[in-house]
XYZ file of C-alpha atoms in Angstrom:
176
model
C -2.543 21.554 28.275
C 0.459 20.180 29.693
C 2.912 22.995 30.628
C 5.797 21.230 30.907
C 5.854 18.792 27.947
C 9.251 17.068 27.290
C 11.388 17.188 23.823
C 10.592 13.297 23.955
C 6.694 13.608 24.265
C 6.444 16.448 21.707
C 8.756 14.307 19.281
C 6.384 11.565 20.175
C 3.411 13.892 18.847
C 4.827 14.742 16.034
C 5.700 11.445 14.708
C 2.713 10.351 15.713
C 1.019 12.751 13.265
C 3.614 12.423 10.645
C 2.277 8.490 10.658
C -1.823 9.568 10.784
C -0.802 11.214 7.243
C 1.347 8.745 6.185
C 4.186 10.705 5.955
C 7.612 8.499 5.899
C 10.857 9.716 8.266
C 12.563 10.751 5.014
C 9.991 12.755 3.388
C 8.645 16.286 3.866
C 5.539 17.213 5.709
C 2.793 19.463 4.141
C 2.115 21.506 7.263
C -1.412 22.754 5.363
C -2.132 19.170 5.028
C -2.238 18.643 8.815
C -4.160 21.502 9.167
C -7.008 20.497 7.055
C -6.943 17.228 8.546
C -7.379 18.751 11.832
C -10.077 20.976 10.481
C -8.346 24.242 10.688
C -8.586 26.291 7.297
C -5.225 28.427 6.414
C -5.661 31.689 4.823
C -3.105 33.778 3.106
C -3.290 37.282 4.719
C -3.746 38.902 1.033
C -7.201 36.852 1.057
C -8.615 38.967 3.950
C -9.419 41.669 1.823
C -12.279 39.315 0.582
C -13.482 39.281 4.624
C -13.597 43.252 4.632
C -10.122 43.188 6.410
C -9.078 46.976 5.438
C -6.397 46.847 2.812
C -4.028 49.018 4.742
C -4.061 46.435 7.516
C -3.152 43.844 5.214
C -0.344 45.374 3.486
C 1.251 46.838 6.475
C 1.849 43.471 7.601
C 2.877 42.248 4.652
C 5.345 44.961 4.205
C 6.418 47.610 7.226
C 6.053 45.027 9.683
C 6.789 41.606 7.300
C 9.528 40.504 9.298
C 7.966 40.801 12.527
C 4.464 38.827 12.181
C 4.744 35.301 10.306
C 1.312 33.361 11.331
C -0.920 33.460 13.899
C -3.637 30.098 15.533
C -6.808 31.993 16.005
C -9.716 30.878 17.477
C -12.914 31.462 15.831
C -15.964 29.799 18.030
C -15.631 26.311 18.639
C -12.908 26.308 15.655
C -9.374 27.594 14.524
C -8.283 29.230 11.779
C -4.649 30.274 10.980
C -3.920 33.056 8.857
C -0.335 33.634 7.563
C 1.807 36.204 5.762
C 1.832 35.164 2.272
C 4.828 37.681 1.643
C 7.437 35.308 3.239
C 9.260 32.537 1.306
C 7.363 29.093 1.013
C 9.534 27.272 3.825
C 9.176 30.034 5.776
C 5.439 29.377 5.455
C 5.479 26.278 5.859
C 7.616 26.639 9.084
C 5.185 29.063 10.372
C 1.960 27.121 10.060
C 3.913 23.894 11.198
C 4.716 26.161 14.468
C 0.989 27.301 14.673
C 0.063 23.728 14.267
C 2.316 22.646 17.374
C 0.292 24.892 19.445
C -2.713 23.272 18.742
C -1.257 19.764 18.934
C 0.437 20.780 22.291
C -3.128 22.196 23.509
C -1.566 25.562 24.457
C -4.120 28.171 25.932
C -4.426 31.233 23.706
C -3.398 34.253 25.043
C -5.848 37.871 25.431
C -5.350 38.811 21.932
C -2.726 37.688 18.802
C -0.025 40.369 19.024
C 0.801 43.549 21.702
C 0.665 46.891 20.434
C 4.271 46.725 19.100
C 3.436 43.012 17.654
C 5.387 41.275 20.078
C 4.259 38.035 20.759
C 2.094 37.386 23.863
C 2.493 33.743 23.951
C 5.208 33.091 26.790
C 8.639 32.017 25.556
C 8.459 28.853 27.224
C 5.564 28.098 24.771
C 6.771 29.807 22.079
C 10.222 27.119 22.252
C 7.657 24.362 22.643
C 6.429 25.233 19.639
C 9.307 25.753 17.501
C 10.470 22.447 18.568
C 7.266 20.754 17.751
C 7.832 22.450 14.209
C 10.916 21.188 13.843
C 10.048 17.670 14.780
C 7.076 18.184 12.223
C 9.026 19.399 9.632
C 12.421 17.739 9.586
C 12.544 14.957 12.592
C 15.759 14.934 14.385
C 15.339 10.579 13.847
C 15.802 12.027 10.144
C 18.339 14.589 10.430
C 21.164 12.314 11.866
C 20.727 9.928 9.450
C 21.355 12.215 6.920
C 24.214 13.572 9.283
C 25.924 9.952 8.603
C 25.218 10.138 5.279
C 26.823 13.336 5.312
C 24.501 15.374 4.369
C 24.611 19.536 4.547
C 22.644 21.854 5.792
C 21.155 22.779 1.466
C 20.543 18.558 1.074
C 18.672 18.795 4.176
C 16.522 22.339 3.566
C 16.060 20.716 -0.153
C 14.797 17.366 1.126
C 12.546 18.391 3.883
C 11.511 21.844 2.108
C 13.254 23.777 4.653
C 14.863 26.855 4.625
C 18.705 26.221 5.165
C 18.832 28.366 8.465
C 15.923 25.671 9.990
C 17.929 22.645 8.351
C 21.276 24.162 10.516
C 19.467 24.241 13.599
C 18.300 20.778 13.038
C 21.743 19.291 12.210
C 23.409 20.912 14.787
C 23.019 18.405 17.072
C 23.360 15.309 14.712
């Protein structure tokens, strides 16, 4: 892993696998697609019922504690799976597996366990904005976002183009 990676080098590995897919600047990213290309099966949470997950479990994070888990990278042997909370929009889901993604593309060590006892996250924060700038980069490149931004473009043209939610498509245009 490389702890202190720069916005330039994890733009650079983004775009790099935006091009291994084929993906143009313009167009969205499937963040499942990069997943299977990597090899790393996504499950929707509901599905772990089939893996003897206790249906309790399942819908307690899909509804008392919904806003607080989105996705998690988990290792499984050798492997990685990610497993995400199929009660949250579809660009929210897309923006959470693109952000569990960037941790594997940016190599980061997993931490002792997924979540704490309250769910808090027990990646560090530094990692955590790695990732979410990775995402981002995945997901709606900044290369993209100011040429939209010239084009004038708004924060709904850019959430509708790269399948976005609006809130993500503001923080990306805020700089353009």
């Amino acid at each position: 892993m490389n702890p202190k990676w720069t916005q330039k080098e994890m733009a650079k590995v983004a775009a790099e696998e935006r091009a291994a897919l084929g993906v143009d600047l313009m167009d969205p990213r499937d963040p499942a697609l990069l997943a299977k290309t990597w090899g790393i099966p996504v499950y929707a949470i509901s599905e772990l019922t089939a893996h003897d997950c206790p249906s309790e479990t399942i819908e307690h994070f899909r509804t008392t504690s919904s806003k607080k888990w989105s996705a998690a990278l988990i290792p499984v042997g050798s492997g990685r799976i990610i497993i995400e909370n199929d009660s949250h929009p579809t660009v929210r889901r897309r923006s959470s597996v693109a952000h569990e993604m960037s941790h594997h593309l940016l190599e980061h060590v997993f931490p002792e366990g997924v979540l704490s006892s309250d769910h808090d996250q027990l990646y560090s924060k530094a990692v955590e904005k790695q990732a979410l700038f990775t995402s981002g980069e995945l997901l709606a490149p900044e290369a993209a976002c100011k040429k939209l931004a010239f084009r004038d473009a708004g924060n709904a043209a850019v959430a509708a183009r790269f399948e976005i939610s609006t809130q993500m498509a503001q923080m990306h245009m805020k700089g353009p």
